[in-house]
Coordinates of C-alpha atoms in Angstrom, one line a residue:
X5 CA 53.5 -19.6 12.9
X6 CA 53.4 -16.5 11.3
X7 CA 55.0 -13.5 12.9
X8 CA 53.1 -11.8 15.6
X9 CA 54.3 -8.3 14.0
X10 CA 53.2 -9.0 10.5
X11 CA 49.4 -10.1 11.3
X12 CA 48.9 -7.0 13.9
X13 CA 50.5 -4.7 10.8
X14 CA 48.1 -6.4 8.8
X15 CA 45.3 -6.0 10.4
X16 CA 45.8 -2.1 11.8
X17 CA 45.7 -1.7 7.8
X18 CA 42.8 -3.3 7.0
X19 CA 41.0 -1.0 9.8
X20 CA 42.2 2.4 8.6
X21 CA 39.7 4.4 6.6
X22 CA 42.6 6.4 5.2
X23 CA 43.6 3.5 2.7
X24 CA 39.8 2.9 1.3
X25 CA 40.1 3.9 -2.8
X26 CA 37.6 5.5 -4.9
X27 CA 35.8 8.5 -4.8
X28 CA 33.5 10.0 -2.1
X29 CA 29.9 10.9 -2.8
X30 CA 29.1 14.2 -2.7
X31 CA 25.0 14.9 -3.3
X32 CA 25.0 17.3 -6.7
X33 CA 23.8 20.7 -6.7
X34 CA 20.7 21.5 -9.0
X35 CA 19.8 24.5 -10.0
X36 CA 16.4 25.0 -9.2
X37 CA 13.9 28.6 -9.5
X38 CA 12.6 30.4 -6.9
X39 CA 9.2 30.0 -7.4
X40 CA 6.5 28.3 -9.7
X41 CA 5.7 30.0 -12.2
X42 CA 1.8 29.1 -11.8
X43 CA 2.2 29.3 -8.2
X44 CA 0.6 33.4 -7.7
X45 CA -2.5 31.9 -10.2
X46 CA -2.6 29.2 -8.0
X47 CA -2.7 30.7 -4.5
X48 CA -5.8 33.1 -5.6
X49 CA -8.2 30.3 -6.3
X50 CA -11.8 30.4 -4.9
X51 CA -12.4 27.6 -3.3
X52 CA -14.7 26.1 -0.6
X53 CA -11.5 23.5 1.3
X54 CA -8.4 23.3 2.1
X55 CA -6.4 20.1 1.3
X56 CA -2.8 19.7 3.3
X57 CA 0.1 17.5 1.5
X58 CA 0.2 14.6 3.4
X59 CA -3.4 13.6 3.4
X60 CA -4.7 15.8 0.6
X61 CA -7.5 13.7 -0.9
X62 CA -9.4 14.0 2.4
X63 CA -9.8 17.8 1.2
X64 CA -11.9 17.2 -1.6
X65 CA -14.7 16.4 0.9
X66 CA -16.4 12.9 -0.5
X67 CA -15.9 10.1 2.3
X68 CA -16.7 7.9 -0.7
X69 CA -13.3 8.7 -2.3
X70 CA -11.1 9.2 1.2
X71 CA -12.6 5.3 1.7
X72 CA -11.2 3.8 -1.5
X73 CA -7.8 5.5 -1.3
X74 CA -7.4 4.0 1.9
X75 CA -8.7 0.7 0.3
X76 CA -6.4 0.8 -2.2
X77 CA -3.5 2.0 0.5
X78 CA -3.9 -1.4 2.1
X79 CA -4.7 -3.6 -0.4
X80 CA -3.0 -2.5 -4.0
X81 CA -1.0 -5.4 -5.6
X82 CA 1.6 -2.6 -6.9
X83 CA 2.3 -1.9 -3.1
X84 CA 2.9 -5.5 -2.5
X85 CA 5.3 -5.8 -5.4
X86 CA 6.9 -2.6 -4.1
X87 CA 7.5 -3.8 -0.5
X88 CA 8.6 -7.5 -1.6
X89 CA 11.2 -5.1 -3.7
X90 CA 12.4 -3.4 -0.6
X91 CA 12.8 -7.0 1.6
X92 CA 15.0 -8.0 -1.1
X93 CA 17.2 -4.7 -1.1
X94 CA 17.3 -4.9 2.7
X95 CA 18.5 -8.7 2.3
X96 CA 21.6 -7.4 -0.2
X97 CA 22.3 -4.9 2.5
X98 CA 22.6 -7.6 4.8
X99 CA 24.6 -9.3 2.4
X100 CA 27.3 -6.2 2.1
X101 CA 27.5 -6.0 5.9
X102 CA 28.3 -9.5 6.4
X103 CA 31.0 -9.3 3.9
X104 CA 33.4 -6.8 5.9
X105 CA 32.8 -9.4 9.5
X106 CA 34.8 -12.7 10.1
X107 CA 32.9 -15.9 8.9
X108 CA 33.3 -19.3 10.8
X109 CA 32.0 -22.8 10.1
X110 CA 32.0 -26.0 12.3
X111 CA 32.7 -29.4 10.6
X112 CA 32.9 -33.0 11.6
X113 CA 33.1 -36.1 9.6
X114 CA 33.4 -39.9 11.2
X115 CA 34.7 -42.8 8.9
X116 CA 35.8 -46.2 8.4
X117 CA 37.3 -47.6 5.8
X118 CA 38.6 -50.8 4.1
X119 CA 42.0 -51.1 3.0
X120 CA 43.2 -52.4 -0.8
X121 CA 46.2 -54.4 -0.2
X122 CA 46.1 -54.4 -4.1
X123 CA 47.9 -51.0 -3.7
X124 CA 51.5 -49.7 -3.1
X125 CA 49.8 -48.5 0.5
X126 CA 48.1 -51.8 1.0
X127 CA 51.0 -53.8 0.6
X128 CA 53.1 -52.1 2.8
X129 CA 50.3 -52.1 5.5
X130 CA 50.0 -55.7 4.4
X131 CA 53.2 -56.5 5.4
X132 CA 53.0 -55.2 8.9
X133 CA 52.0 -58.1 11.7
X134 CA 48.7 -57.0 12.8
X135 CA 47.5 -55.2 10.3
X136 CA 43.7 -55.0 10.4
X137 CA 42.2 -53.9 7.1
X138 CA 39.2 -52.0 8.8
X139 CA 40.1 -48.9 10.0
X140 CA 38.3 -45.9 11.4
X141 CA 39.2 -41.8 11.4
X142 CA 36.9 -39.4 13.4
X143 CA 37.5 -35.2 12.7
X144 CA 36.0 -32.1 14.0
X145 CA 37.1 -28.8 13.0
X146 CA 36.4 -25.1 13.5
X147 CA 37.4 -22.6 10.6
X148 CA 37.3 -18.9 10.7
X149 CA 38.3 -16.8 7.8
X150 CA 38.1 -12.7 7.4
X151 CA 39.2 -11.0 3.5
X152 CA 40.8 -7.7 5.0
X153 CA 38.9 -4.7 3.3
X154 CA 42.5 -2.8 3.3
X155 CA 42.0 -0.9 0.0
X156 CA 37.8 -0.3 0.8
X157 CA 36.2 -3.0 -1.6
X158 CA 33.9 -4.0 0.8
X159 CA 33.2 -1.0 2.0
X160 CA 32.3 0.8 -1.0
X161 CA 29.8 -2.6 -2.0
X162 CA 28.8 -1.8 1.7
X163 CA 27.8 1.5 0.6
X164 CA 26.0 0.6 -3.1
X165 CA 23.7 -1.8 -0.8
X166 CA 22.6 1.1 1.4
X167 CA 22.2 3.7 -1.3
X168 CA 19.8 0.8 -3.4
X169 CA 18.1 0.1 -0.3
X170 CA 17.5 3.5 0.2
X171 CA 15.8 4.2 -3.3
X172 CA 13.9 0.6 -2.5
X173 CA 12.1 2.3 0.2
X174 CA 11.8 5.5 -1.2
X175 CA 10.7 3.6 -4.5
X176 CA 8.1 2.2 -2.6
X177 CA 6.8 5.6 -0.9
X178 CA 6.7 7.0 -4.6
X179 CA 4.2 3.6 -5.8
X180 CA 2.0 4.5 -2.6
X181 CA 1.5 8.3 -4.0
X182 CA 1.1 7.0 -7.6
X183 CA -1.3 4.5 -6.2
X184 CA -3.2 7.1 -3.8
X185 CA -3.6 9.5 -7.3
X186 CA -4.5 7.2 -9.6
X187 CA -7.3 5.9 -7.0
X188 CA -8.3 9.2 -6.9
X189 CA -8.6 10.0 -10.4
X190 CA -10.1 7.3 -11.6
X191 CA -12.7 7.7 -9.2
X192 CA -13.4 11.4 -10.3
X193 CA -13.6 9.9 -13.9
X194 CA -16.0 7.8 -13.3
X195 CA -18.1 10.8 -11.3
X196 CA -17.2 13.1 -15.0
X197 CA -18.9 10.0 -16.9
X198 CA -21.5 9.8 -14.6
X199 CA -22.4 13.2 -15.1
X200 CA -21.6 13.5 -18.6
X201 CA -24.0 10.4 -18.7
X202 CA -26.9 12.2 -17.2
X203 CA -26.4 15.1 -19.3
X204 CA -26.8 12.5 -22.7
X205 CA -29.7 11.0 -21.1
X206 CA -31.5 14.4 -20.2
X207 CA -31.1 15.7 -23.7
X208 CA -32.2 12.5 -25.1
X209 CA -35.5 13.1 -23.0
X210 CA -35.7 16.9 -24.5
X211 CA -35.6 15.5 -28.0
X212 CA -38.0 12.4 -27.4
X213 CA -40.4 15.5 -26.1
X214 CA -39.1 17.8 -29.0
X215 CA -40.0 14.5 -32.2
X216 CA -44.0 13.1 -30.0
X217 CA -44.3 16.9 -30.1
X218 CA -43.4 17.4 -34.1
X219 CA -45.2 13.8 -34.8
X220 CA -48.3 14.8 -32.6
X221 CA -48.0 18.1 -35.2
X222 CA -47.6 15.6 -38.6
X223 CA -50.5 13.9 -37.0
X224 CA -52.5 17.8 -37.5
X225 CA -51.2 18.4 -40.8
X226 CA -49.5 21.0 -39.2
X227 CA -45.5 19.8 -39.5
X228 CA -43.7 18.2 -42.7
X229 CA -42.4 14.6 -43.1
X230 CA -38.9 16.4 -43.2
X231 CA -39.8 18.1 -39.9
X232 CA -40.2 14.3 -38.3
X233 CA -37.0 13.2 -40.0
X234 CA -35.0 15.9 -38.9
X235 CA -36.0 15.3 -35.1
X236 CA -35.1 11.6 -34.8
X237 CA -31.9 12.0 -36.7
X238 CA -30.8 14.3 -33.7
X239 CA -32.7 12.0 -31.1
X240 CA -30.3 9.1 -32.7
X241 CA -26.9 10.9 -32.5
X242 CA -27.8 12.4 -28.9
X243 CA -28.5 8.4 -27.9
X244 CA -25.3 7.1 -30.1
X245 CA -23.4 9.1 -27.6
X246 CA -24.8 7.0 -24.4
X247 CA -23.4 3.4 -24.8
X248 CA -19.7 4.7 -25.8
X249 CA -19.8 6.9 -22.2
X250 CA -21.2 3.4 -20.7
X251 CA -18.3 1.7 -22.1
X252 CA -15.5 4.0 -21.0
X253 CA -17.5 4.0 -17.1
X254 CA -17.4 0.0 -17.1
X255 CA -13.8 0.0 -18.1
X256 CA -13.0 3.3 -15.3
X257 CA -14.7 1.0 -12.6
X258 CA -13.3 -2.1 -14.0
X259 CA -9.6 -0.1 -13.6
X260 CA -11.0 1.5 -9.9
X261 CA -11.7 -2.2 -8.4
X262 CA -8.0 -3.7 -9.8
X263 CA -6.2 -0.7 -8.1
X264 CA -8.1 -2.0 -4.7
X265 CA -6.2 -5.0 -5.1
X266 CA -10.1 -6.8 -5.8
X267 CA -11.7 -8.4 -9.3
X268 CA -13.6 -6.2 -11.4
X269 CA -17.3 -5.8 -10.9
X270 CA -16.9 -5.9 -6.5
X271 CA -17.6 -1.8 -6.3
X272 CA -20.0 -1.4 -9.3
X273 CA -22.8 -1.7 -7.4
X274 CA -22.2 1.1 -4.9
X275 CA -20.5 3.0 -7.4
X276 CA -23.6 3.1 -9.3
X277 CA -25.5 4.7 -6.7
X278 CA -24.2 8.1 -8.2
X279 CA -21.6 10.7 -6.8
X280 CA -21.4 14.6 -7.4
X281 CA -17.7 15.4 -9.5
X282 CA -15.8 16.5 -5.8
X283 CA -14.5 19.8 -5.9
X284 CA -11.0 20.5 -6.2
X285 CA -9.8 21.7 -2.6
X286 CA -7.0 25.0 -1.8
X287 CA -3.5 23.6 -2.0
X288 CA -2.4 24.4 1.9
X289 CA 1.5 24.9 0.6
X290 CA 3.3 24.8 -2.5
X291 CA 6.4 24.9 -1.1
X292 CA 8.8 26.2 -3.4
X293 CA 11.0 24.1 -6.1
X294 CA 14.0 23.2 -4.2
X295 CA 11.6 21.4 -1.5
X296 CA 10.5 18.9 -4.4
X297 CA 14.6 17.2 -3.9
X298 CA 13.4 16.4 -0.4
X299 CA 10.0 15.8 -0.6
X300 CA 9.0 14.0 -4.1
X301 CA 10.4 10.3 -3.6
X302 CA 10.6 9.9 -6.8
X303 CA 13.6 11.9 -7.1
X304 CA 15.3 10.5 -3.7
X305 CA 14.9 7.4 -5.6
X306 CA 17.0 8.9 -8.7
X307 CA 19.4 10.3 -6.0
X308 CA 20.0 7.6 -4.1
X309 CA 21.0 5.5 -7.2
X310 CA 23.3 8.1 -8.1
X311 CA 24.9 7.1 -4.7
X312 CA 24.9 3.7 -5.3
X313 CA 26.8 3.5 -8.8
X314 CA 29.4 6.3 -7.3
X315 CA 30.1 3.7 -4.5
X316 CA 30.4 0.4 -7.2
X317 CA 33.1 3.3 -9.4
X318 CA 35.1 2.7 -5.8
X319 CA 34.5 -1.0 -6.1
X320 CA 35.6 -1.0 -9.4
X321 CA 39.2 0.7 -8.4
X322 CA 39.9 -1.4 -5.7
X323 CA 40.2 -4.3 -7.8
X324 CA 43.8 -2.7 -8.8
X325 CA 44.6 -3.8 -5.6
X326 CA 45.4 -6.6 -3.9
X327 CA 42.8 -8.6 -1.4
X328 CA 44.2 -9.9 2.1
X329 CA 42.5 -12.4 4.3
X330 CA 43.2 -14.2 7.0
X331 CA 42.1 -17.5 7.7
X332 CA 42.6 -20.5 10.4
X333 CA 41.8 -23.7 12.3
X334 CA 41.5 -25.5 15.0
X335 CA 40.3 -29.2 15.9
X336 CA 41.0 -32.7 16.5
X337 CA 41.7 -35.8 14.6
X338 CA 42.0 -39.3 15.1
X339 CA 42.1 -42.4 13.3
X340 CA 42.7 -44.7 16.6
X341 CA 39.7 -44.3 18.4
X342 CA 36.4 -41.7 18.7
X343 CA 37.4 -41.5 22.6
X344 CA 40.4 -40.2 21.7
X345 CA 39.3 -37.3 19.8
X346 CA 39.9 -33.9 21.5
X347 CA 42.6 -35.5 23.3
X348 CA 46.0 -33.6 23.5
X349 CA 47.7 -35.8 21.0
X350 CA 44.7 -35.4 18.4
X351 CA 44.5 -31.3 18.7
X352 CA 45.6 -29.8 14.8
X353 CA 45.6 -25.9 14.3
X354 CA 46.6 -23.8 11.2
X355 CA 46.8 -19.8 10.7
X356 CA 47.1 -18.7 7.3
X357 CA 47.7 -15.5 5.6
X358 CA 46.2 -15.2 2.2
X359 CA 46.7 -12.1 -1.2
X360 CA 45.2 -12.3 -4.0
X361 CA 45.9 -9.9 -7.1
X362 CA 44.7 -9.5 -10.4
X363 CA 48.2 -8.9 -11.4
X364 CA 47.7 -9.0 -15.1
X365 CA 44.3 -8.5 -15.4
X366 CA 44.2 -4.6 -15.6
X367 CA 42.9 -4.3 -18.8
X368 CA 39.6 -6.0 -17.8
X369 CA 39.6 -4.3 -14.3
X370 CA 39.7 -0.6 -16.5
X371 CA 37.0 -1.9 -18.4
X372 CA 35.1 -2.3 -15.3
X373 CA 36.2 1.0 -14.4
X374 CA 34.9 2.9 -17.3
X375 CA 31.4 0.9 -17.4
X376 CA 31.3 2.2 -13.6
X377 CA 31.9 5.6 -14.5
X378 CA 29.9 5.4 -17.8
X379 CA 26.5 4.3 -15.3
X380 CA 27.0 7.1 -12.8
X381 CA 27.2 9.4 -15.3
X382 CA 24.5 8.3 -16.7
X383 CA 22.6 8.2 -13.1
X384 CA 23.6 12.1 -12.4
X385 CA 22.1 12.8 -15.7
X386 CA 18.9 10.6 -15.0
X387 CA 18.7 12.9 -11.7
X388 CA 18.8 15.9 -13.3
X389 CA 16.4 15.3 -15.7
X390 CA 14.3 14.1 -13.0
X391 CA 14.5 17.3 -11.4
X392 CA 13.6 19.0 -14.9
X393 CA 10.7 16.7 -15.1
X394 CA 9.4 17.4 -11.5
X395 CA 9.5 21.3 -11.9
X396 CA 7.8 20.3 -15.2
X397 CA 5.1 18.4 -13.8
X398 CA 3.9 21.0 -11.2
X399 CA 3.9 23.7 -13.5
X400 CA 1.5 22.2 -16.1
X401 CA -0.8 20.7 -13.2
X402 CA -1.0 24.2 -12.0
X403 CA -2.3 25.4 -15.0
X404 CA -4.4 23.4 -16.5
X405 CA -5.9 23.4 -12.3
X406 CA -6.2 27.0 -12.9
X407 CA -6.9 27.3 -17.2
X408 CA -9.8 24.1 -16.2
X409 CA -11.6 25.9 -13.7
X410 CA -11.8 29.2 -15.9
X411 CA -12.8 26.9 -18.4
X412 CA -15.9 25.8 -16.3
X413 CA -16.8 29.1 -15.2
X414 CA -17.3 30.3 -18.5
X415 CA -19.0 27.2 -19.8
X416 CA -21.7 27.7 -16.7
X417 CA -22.1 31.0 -18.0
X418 CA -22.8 29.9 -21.8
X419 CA -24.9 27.0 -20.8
X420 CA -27.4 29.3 -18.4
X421 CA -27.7 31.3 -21.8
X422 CA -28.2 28.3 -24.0
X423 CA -31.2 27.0 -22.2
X424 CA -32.7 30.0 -22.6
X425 CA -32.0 30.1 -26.3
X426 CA -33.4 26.7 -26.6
X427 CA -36.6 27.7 -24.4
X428 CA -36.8 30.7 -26.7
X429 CA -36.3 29.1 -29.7
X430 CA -38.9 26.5 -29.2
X431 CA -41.1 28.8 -28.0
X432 CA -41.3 30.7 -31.0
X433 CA -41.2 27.5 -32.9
X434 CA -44.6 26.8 -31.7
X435 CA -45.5 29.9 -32.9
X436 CA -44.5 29.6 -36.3
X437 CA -41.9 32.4 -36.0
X438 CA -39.2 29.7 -36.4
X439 CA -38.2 26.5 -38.3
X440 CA -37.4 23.5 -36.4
X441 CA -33.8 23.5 -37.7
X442 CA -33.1 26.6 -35.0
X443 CA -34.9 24.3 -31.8
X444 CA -32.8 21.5 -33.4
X445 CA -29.3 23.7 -33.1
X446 CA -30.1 25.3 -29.7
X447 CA -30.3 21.4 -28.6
X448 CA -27.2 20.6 -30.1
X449 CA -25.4 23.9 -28.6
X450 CA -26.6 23.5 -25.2
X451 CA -25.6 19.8 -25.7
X452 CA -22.3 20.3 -26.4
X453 CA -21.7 23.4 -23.9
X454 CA -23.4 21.2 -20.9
X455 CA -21.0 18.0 -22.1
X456 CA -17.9 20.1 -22.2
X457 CA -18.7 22.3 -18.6
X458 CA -18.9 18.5 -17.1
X459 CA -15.9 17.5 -18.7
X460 CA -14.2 20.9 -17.5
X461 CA -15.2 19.8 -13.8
X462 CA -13.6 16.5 -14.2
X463 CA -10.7 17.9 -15.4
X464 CA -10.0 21.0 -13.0
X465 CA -10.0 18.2 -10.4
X466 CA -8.2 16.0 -12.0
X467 CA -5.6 18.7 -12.6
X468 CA -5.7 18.9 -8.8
X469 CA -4.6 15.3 -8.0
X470 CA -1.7 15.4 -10.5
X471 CA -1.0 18.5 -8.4
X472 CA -0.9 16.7 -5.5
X473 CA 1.0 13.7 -7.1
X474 CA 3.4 16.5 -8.6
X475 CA 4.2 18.5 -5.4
X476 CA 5.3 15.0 -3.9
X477 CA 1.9 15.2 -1.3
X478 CA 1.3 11.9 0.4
X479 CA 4.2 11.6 3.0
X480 CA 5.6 13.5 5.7
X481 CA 8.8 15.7 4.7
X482 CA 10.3 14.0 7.8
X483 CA 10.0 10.1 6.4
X484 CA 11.9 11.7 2.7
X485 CA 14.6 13.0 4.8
X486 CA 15.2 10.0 6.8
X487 CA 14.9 7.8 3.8
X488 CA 17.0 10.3 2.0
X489 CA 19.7 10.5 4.7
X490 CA 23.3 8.2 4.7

């Protein structure tokens, strides 16, 4: 047996922290501003709601839209995918825990046997009065082995699996806010097409009036062939403009029914019914920059892999070490009888004491070393940048919120003055004080200014959502710190 003093040394070793190799994981500091730069521009908008963070797309006031985020909430295929991910990360973790515990097996095996005499054995056995060439052995065993994490191996993997089933979960938080803003703005697309639809269609209507008007006056003598031609060349380009806004709403709704997780086509019909573009609601709190480490999931995803390829550097180290295990048995076996297994005479036991080293394999362990290092540099430069890019993406979605909604204010203003241009225009055209070409350009102005005050709309709360999405809205800061935390 091995000496009682060597296995308790042994395994006192292998429970001490103190000998674990490898660096420790300290979270990196980044520099972050004080404030957004768009965030003063942002706090003086006018508008009607208020949205909070963690259910903001019930602040832009259309029950139509709140319905389908929570559709695609529930049903979105990319959510599925995302959680099946996490099950699997929580497995590996299970995986890592198991490795640092003692593992046992039971075995058993009954036989019987029929002896060559043809063989050195056989003929001795041949030889001996008696000798019955069937024979029977019977075995039951219990083995228990345990690799000593003396050096921190184990524990280190141990850690990896928790920091990648951390970013897992967090991972799939982030694909539940991307999922909840594109819902939402491929809805209000298809609300901007709508409109921008009805805006085609009502000026195609003015300039069918405008050409039965002009053809009534051919009809007189009183307008010239040119006159006629002019009118339905701009009645063509005006309804040339319809079918390609069709296509690009059939393809929005096509997109809109996927991300519910249901085949194209099962929404169009209530979609049709028509919508008014929402408004884009008050962000309740911006928070300021340094809340976006804790709060977008996106970047405890980046940090938490970070963690993860620091704890497989340790990993990597501890393979200059050697491994310790432990291993034994205990059982009964018996080639007389099956009642006389478990018997005193038929009890067997071993205890052994195992090292492994890869003695002269450093050159391959630094390799695995420096790839190690190499990835978590690479990691703590992914999280920076993913800080950059955060910071990034609030800032432009505050102003093109802010630059879209100007944009729309002053395109209200200059279509309210087009129409009466147009009304002015064709007033005096019946009159004779103008030519049709002037009507004809009024139509196309006011065209133009009503299509790009729709598309303004769209956008300003589009810009909103990507807010939303950028701020990290969509969660409670309480579930990023818990995923977040060791």
């Amino acid at each position: 047996m091995l000496p009682k003093h060597l296995v308790a040394a042994v395994i006192v070793a292998s429970l001490s922290t103190g000998c674990a190799v490898g660096p420790d994981y300290v979270r990196p500091s980044v520099a972050m501003p004080d404030s957004f730069l768009g965030q003063p521009a942002v706090a003086h908008r006018q508008a009607t709601a208020t949205a909070d963070l963690v259910t903001w797309w019930t602040g832009f006031g259309d029950p139509q839209l709140t319905r389908y985020v929570t559709l695609a909430l529930d049903q979105n295929l990319d959510l599925a995918q995302a959680a099946a991910r996490v099950t699997q990360a929580r497995a590996g973790l299970g995986a890592a825990n198991a490795a640092l515990l003692p593992s046992g097996n039971v075995s058993g095996q009954a036989a019987r046997v029929y002896q060559s005499v043809e063989t050195p054995l056989g003929r001795l056995l041949n030889s001996t009065p008696g000798f019955d060439r069937y024979g029977n052995d019977y075995e039951a065993n219990f083995n228990a082995s345990w690799e000593l994490d003396v050096f921190g191996g184990l524990r280190h993997g141990r850690e990896a699996a928790l920091a990648d089933y951390q970013a897992s979960e967090a991972g799939e938080v982030a694909t539940r806010l991307a999922v909840a803003a594109q819902t939402a703005d491929i809805y209000i697309t298809i609300r901007g097409l709508q409109a921008r639809l009805q805006v085609a269609r009502k000026q195609s209507q003015t300039q069918q009036d405008l050409l039965s008007t002009i053809k009534l006056l051919y009809g007189k003598g009183l307008a010239a062939d040119l006159q006629v031609s002019q009118a339905e060349g701009a009645l063509a380009q005006v309804r040339a403009s319809i079918p390609v806004l069709e296509a690009g709403m059939d393809a929005a709704m096509n997109a809109l029914d996927v991300m519910l997780g249901s085949q194209p086509g099962t929404h169009r019909a209530e979609l049709l019914e028509g919508g008014d573009i929402p408004s884009a609601p008050r962000i309740a709190d911006t928070g300021a920059p340094g809340e976006l480490l804790r709060r977008r999931p996106d970047l405890i995803v980046a940090e938490r892999r970070l963690a993860a390829s620091n704890a497989r550097v340790g990993v990597a180290i501890a393979e200059y070490y050697p491994k310790v295990s432990l291993s034994g048995l205990i059982g009964s076996a018996t080639s007389v009888a099956s009642g006389n297994l478990f018997s005193s005479g038929a009890s067997q036991g071993a205890g052994v004491l195992g090292l492994r080293w890869r003695l002269f394999d450093f050159g391959r362990i630094n390799a695995q070393i420096n790839e190690a290092k190499g990835h978590e540099a690479e990691m703590l430069a992914a999280y920076r940048l993913a800080a950059l890019h955060a910071t990034e993406d609030v800032e432009n979605s505050f102003s093109a919120l802010v630059k879209r909604e100007d944009q729309a204010a002053i395109l209200a203003q200059g279509v309210n003055s087009l129409g009466r241009a147009r009304a002015s225009s064709f007033a005096a055209y019946q009159k004779g004080v103008v030519s049709l070409i002037e009507v004809l350009q009024a139509d196309d102005s006011l065209l133009r200014a009503s299509d790009e005050r729709v598309q303004a709309q769209t956008e300003s709360a589009r810009a909103a959502v990507a807010a939303f999405k950028a701020l990290g809205g969509g969660w409670k800061p309480a579930e990023a710190e818990a995923v977040a935390s060791e």
